[in-house]
Amino acid sequence: MDQPRKPFKKPGRPELQQGKKERFIRARLTEDEYNKLVALEKELGMNHTDLIRHRLLGSQHKQLVNAREVLNRLDVMGSELGRAGNNINQLARHANILNKRGRLDEMVVKEFNLLFREYARIRNDTEKSLRQIIRLIRG
């Protein structure tokens, strides 16, 4: 009459068979070392376990960065590039108006072309650098 019970299945995520973190390490730090650790945690936006794991066991050639800070700075840089492009468009429009009226000086055109080539070179170098940064962040 009594039927055997089914084994009780725990709710939630299944237990890891591989890569299970079972070992615990304790370390004593001076007050100064601890403050440096806390500052680094805040700067990188990581908890101390992940920070220590990355520093000790991660690739030695990789640099940990605060992704939020990098993205904020890239955003500012993109805004500046956009403003520079807008200024160039305004100058070109003004030059076209002067040219239609026959009042455009040839020296101004030469100077503008020289500065525009320099701007284009800097913009291309910046784009290359940004692509490299994105590749590094992705790993």
mmCIF file with all atom_site columns, C-alpha atoms in Angstrom, residues 7-125:
data_model
loop_
_atom_site.group_PDB
_atom_site.id
_atom_site.type_symbol
_atom_site.label_atom_id
_atom_site.label_alt_id
_atom_site.label_comp_id
_atom_site.label_asym_id
_atom_site.label_entity_id
_atom_site.label_seq_id
_atom_site.pdbx_PDB_ins_code
_atom_site.Cartn_x
_atom_site.Cartn_y
_atom_site.Cartn_z
_atom_site.occupancy
_atom_site.B_iso_or_equiv
_atom_site.pdbx_formal_charge
_atom_site.auth_seq_id
_atom_site.auth_comp_id
_atom_site.auth_asym_id
_atom_site.auth_atom_id
_atom_site.pdbx_PDB_model_num
ATOM 1   C CA . PRO A 1 7   ? 13.235 11.986 -4.030  1.00 0.00 ? 7   PRO A CA 1
ATOM 2   C CA . PHE A 1 8   ? 12.759 15.600 -2.968  1.00 0.00 ? 8   PHE A CA 1
ATOM 3   C CA . LYS A 1 9   ? 13.958 17.973 -5.671  1.00 0.00 ? 9   LYS A CA 1
ATOM 4   C CA . LYS A 1 10  ? 15.395 21.236 -4.392  1.00 0.00 ? 10  LYS A CA 1
ATOM 5   C CA . PRO A 1 11  ? 13.875 24.321 -5.956  1.00 0.00 ? 11  PRO A CA 1
ATOM 6   C CA . GLY A 1 12  ? 16.081 26.856 -7.694  1.00 0.00 ? 12  GLY A CA 1
ATOM 7   C CA . ARG A 1 13  ? 19.161 26.694 -9.807  1.00 0.00 ? 13  ARG A CA 1
ATOM 8   C CA . PRO A 1 14  ? 20.806 23.275 -10.258 1.00 0.00 ? 14  PRO A CA 1
ATOM 9   C CA . GLU A 1 15  ? 24.102 22.723 -8.462  1.00 0.00 ? 15  GLU A CA 1
ATOM 10  C CA . LEU A 1 16  ? 27.257 23.349 -10.447 1.00 0.00 ? 16  LEU A CA 1
ATOM 11  C CA . GLN A 1 17  ? 29.208 20.233 -11.282 1.00 0.00 ? 17  GLN A CA 1
ATOM 12  C CA . GLN A 1 18  ? 32.271 22.104 -12.559 1.00 0.00 ? 18  GLN A CA 1
ATOM 13  C CA . GLY A 1 19  ? 33.678 25.483 -11.635 1.00 0.00 ? 19  GLY A CA 1
ATOM 14  C CA . LYS A 1 20  ? 32.062 25.476 -8.215  1.00 0.00 ? 20  LYS A CA 1
ATOM 15  C CA . LYS A 1 21  ? 33.751 27.944 -5.888  1.00 0.00 ? 21  LYS A CA 1
ATOM 16  C CA . GLU A 1 22  ? 34.186 26.057 -2.628  1.00 0.00 ? 22  GLU A CA 1
ATOM 17  C CA . ARG A 1 23  ? 37.459 27.420 -1.242  1.00 0.00 ? 23  ARG A CA 1
ATOM 18  C CA . PHE A 1 24  ? 37.538 30.465 0.974   1.00 0.00 ? 24  PHE A CA 1
ATOM 19  C CA . ILE A 1 25  ? 40.595 32.671 1.518   1.00 0.00 ? 25  ILE A CA 1
ATOM 20  C CA . ARG A 1 26  ? 41.011 35.149 4.350   1.00 0.00 ? 26  ARG A CA 1
ATOM 21  C CA . ALA A 1 27  ? 43.605 37.883 4.313   1.00 0.00 ? 27  ALA A CA 1
ATOM 22  C CA . ARG A 1 28  ? 44.689 40.476 6.806   1.00 0.00 ? 28  ARG A CA 1
ATOM 23  C CA . LEU A 1 29  ? 45.301 43.978 5.500   1.00 0.00 ? 29  LEU A CA 1
ATOM 24  C CA . THR A 1 30  ? 46.638 47.143 7.034   1.00 0.00 ? 30  THR A CA 1
ATOM 25  C CA . GLU A 1 31  ? 44.246 50.059 7.215   1.00 0.00 ? 31  GLU A CA 1
ATOM 26  C CA . ASP A 1 32  ? 46.066 51.717 4.301   1.00 0.00 ? 32  ASP A CA 1
ATOM 27  C CA . GLU A 1 33  ? 45.880 48.554 2.158   1.00 0.00 ? 33  GLU A CA 1
ATOM 28  C CA . TYR A 1 34  ? 42.199 48.151 2.950   1.00 0.00 ? 34  TYR A CA 1
ATOM 29  C CA . ASN A 1 35  ? 41.480 51.791 2.022   1.00 0.00 ? 35  ASN A CA 1
ATOM 30  C CA . LYS A 1 36  ? 43.295 51.302 -1.291  1.00 0.00 ? 36  LYS A CA 1
ATOM 31  C CA . LEU A 1 37  ? 41.237 48.169 -1.952  1.00 0.00 ? 37  LEU A CA 1
ATOM 32  C CA . VAL A 1 38  ? 37.968 49.980 -1.213  1.00 0.00 ? 38  VAL A CA 1
ATOM 33  C CA . ALA A 1 39  ? 38.978 52.930 -3.421  1.00 0.00 ? 39  ALA A CA 1
ATOM 34  C CA . LEU A 1 40  ? 39.842 50.564 -6.280  1.00 0.00 ? 40  LEU A CA 1
ATOM 35  C CA . GLU A 1 41  ? 36.505 48.761 -5.845  1.00 0.00 ? 41  GLU A CA 1
ATOM 36  C CA . LYS A 1 42  ? 34.627 52.051 -6.148  1.00 0.00 ? 42  LYS A CA 1
ATOM 37  C CA . GLU A 1 43  ? 36.724 53.228 -9.090  1.00 0.00 ? 43  GLU A CA 1
ATOM 38  C CA . LEU A 1 44  ? 36.188 50.019 -11.078 1.00 0.00 ? 44  LEU A CA 1
ATOM 39  C CA . GLY A 1 45  ? 32.656 49.312 -9.895  1.00 0.00 ? 45  GLY A CA 1
ATOM 40  C CA . MET A 1 46  ? 33.517 45.781 -8.725  1.00 0.00 ? 46  MET A CA 1
ATOM 41  C CA . ASN A 1 47  ? 33.170 43.977 -5.428  1.00 0.00 ? 47  ASN A CA 1
ATOM 42  C CA . HIS A 1 48  ? 36.351 42.914 -3.641  1.00 0.00 ? 48  HIS A CA 1
ATOM 43  C CA . THR A 1 49  ? 35.979 39.221 -4.513  1.00 0.00 ? 49  THR A CA 1
ATOM 44  C CA . ASP A 1 50  ? 35.804 39.888 -8.259  1.00 0.00 ? 50  ASP A CA 1
ATOM 45  C CA . LEU A 1 51  ? 38.555 42.494 -8.054  1.00 0.00 ? 51  LEU A CA 1
ATOM 46  C CA . ILE A 1 52  ? 40.950 40.154 -6.247  1.00 0.00 ? 52  ILE A CA 1
ATOM 47  C CA . ARG A 1 53  ? 40.069 37.258 -8.546  1.00 0.00 ? 53  ARG A CA 1
ATOM 48  C CA . HIS A 1 54  ? 40.751 39.367 -11.657 1.00 0.00 ? 54  HIS A CA 1
ATOM 49  C CA . ARG A 1 55  ? 43.972 40.813 -10.255 1.00 0.00 ? 55  ARG A CA 1
ATOM 50  C CA . LEU A 1 56  ? 45.405 37.498 -9.085  1.00 0.00 ? 56  LEU A CA 1
ATOM 51  C CA . LEU A 1 57  ? 44.118 35.043 -11.647 1.00 0.00 ? 57  LEU A CA 1
ATOM 52  C CA . GLY A 1 58  ? 43.271 37.211 -14.637 1.00 0.00 ? 58  GLY A CA 1
ATOM 53  C CA . SER A 1 59  ? 45.544 37.958 -17.530 1.00 0.00 ? 59  SER A CA 1
ATOM 54  C CA . GLN A 1 60  ? 48.508 40.018 -16.446 1.00 0.00 ? 60  GLN A CA 1
ATOM 55  C CA . HIS A 1 61  ? 48.506 42.119 -19.613 1.00 0.00 ? 61  HIS A CA 1
ATOM 56  C CA . LYS A 1 62  ? 44.870 43.183 -19.259 1.00 0.00 ? 62  LYS A CA 1
ATOM 57  C CA . GLN A 1 63  ? 44.085 46.489 -17.610 1.00 0.00 ? 63  GLN A CA 1
ATOM 58  C CA . LEU A 1 64  ? 40.944 46.813 -15.494 1.00 0.00 ? 64  LEU A CA 1
ATOM 59  C CA . VAL A 1 65  ? 39.018 49.973 -16.301 1.00 0.00 ? 65  VAL A CA 1
ATOM 60  C CA . ASN A 1 66  ? 35.854 51.592 -15.114 1.00 0.00 ? 66  ASN A CA 1
ATOM 61  C CA . ALA A 1 67  ? 33.628 51.064 -18.149 1.00 0.00 ? 67  ALA A CA 1
ATOM 62  C CA . ARG A 1 68  ? 31.177 53.763 -17.049 1.00 0.00 ? 68  ARG A CA 1
ATOM 63  C CA . GLU A 1 69  ? 33.966 56.358 -16.851 1.00 0.00 ? 69  GLU A CA 1
ATOM 64  C CA . VAL A 1 70  ? 35.366 55.308 -20.242 1.00 0.00 ? 70  VAL A CA 1
ATOM 65  C CA . LEU A 1 71  ? 31.929 55.589 -21.844 1.00 0.00 ? 71  LEU A CA 1
ATOM 66  C CA . ASN A 1 72  ? 31.357 59.019 -20.279 1.00 0.00 ? 72  ASN A CA 1
ATOM 67  C CA . ARG A 1 73  ? 34.660 60.300 -21.636 1.00 0.00 ? 73  ARG A CA 1
ATOM 68  C CA . LEU A 1 74  ? 33.995 58.808 -25.070 1.00 0.00 ? 74  LEU A CA 1
ATOM 69  C CA . ASP A 1 75  ? 30.597 60.512 -25.050 1.00 0.00 ? 75  ASP A CA 1
ATOM 70  C CA . VAL A 1 76  ? 32.225 63.878 -24.306 1.00 0.00 ? 76  VAL A CA 1
ATOM 71  C CA . MET A 1 77  ? 34.773 63.297 -27.057 1.00 0.00 ? 77  MET A CA 1
ATOM 72  C CA . GLY A 1 78  ? 32.017 62.417 -29.545 1.00 0.00 ? 78  GLY A CA 1
ATOM 73  C CA . SER A 1 79  ? 30.168 65.608 -28.627 1.00 0.00 ? 79  SER A CA 1
ATOM 74  C CA . GLU A 1 80  ? 33.298 67.680 -29.238 1.00 0.00 ? 80  GLU A CA 1
ATOM 75  C CA . LEU A 1 81  ? 33.823 66.048 -32.634 1.00 0.00 ? 81  LEU A CA 1
ATOM 76  C CA . GLY A 1 82  ? 30.213 66.845 -33.498 1.00 0.00 ? 82  GLY A CA 1
ATOM 77  C CA . ARG A 1 83  ? 30.651 70.494 -32.510 1.00 0.00 ? 83  ARG A CA 1
ATOM 78  C CA . ALA A 1 84  ? 33.794 70.758 -34.630 1.00 0.00 ? 84  ALA A CA 1
ATOM 79  C CA . GLY A 1 85  ? 31.897 69.313 -37.599 1.00 0.00 ? 85  GLY A CA 1
ATOM 80  C CA . ASN A 1 86  ? 29.083 71.834 -37.094 1.00 0.00 ? 86  ASN A CA 1
ATOM 81  C CA . ASN A 1 87  ? 31.587 74.698 -37.003 1.00 0.00 ? 87  ASN A CA 1
ATOM 82  C CA . ILE A 1 88  ? 33.175 73.500 -40.245 1.00 0.00 ? 88  ILE A CA 1
ATOM 83  C CA . ASN A 1 89  ? 29.745 73.329 -41.901 1.00 0.00 ? 89  ASN A CA 1
ATOM 84  C CA . GLN A 1 90  ? 28.989 76.897 -40.799 1.00 0.00 ? 90  GLN A CA 1
ATOM 85  C CA . LEU A 1 91  ? 32.313 78.112 -42.185 1.00 0.00 ? 91  LEU A CA 1
ATOM 86  C CA . ALA A 1 92  ? 31.714 76.324 -45.498 1.00 0.00 ? 92  ALA A CA 1
ATOM 87  C CA . ARG A 1 93  ? 28.223 77.812 -45.765 1.00 0.00 ? 93  ARG A CA 1
ATOM 88  C CA . HIS A 1 94  ? 29.567 81.286 -45.064 1.00 0.00 ? 94  HIS A CA 1
ATOM 89  C CA . ALA A 1 95  ? 32.339 80.760 -47.643 1.00 0.00 ? 95  ALA A CA 1
ATOM 90  C CA . ASN A 1 96  ? 29.751 79.713 -50.252 1.00 0.00 ? 96  ASN A CA 1
ATOM 91  C CA . ILE A 1 97  ? 27.753 82.883 -49.610 1.00 0.00 ? 97  ILE A CA 1
ATOM 92  C CA . LEU A 1 98  ? 30.888 85.024 -49.960 1.00 0.00 ? 98  LEU A CA 1
ATOM 93  C CA . ASN A 1 99  ? 31.868 83.138 -53.120 1.00 0.00 ? 99  ASN A CA 1
ATOM 94  C CA . LYS A 1 100 ? 28.463 83.822 -54.735 1.00 0.00 ? 100 LYS A CA 1
ATOM 95  C CA . ARG A 1 101 ? 28.938 87.517 -53.998 1.00 0.00 ? 101 ARG A CA 1
ATOM 96  C CA . GLY A 1 102 ? 32.469 87.437 -55.395 1.00 0.00 ? 102 GLY A CA 1
ATOM 97  C CA . ARG A 1 103 ? 34.049 88.526 -52.099 1.00 0.00 ? 103 ARG A CA 1
ATOM 98  C CA . LEU A 1 104 ? 35.836 85.291 -51.130 1.00 0.00 ? 104 LEU A CA 1
ATOM 99  C CA . ASP A 1 105 ? 39.588 85.749 -50.715 1.00 0.00 ? 105 ASP A CA 1
ATOM 100 C CA . GLU A 1 106 ? 41.759 82.987 -52.209 1.00 0.00 ? 106 GLU A CA 1
ATOM 101 C CA . MET A 1 107 ? 44.062 83.037 -49.175 1.00 0.00 ? 107 MET A CA 1
ATOM 102 C CA . VAL A 1 108 ? 41.108 82.260 -46.888 1.00 0.00 ? 108 VAL A CA 1
ATOM 103 C CA . VAL A 1 109 ? 40.195 79.260 -49.077 1.00 0.00 ? 109 VAL A CA 1
ATOM 104 C CA . LYS A 1 110 ? 43.759 77.909 -48.924 1.00 0.00 ? 110 LYS A CA 1
ATOM 105 C CA . GLU A 1 111 ? 43.885 78.325 -45.143 1.00 0.00 ? 111 GLU A CA 1
ATOM 106 C CA . PHE A 1 112 ? 40.468 76.678 -44.748 1.00 0.00 ? 112 PHE A CA 1
ATOM 107 C CA . ASN A 1 113 ? 41.499 73.709 -46.905 1.00 0.00 ? 113 ASN A CA 1
ATOM 108 C CA . LEU A 1 114 ? 44.713 73.283 -44.919 1.00 0.00 ? 114 LEU A CA 1
ATOM 109 C CA . LEU A 1 115 ? 42.842 73.342 -41.595 1.00 0.00 ? 115 LEU A CA 1
ATOM 110 C CA . PHE A 1 116 ? 40.136 71.027 -42.926 1.00 0.00 ? 116 PHE A CA 1
ATOM 111 C CA . ARG A 1 117 ? 42.725 68.439 -43.996 1.00 0.00 ? 117 ARG A CA 1
ATOM 112 C CA . GLU A 1 118 ? 44.263 68.600 -40.512 1.00 0.00 ? 118 GLU A CA 1
ATOM 113 C CA . TYR A 1 119 ? 40.814 68.173 -38.934 1.00 0.00 ? 119 TYR A CA 1
ATOM 114 C CA . ALA A 1 120 ? 40.094 65.154 -41.167 1.00 0.00 ? 120 ALA A CA 1
ATOM 115 C CA . ARG A 1 121 ? 43.433 63.565 -40.211 1.00 0.00 ? 121 ARG A CA 1
ATOM 116 C CA . ILE A 1 122 ? 42.779 64.069 -36.488 1.00 0.00 ? 122 ILE A CA 1
ATOM 117 C CA . ARG A 1 123 ? 39.226 62.716 -36.841 1.00 0.00 ? 123 ARG A CA 1
ATOM 118 C CA . ASN A 1 124 ? 40.493 59.587 -38.628 1.00 0.00 ? 124 ASN A CA 1
ATOM 119 C CA . ASP A 1 125 ? 43.173 59.014 -35.980 1.00 0.00 ? 125 ASP A CA 1
#
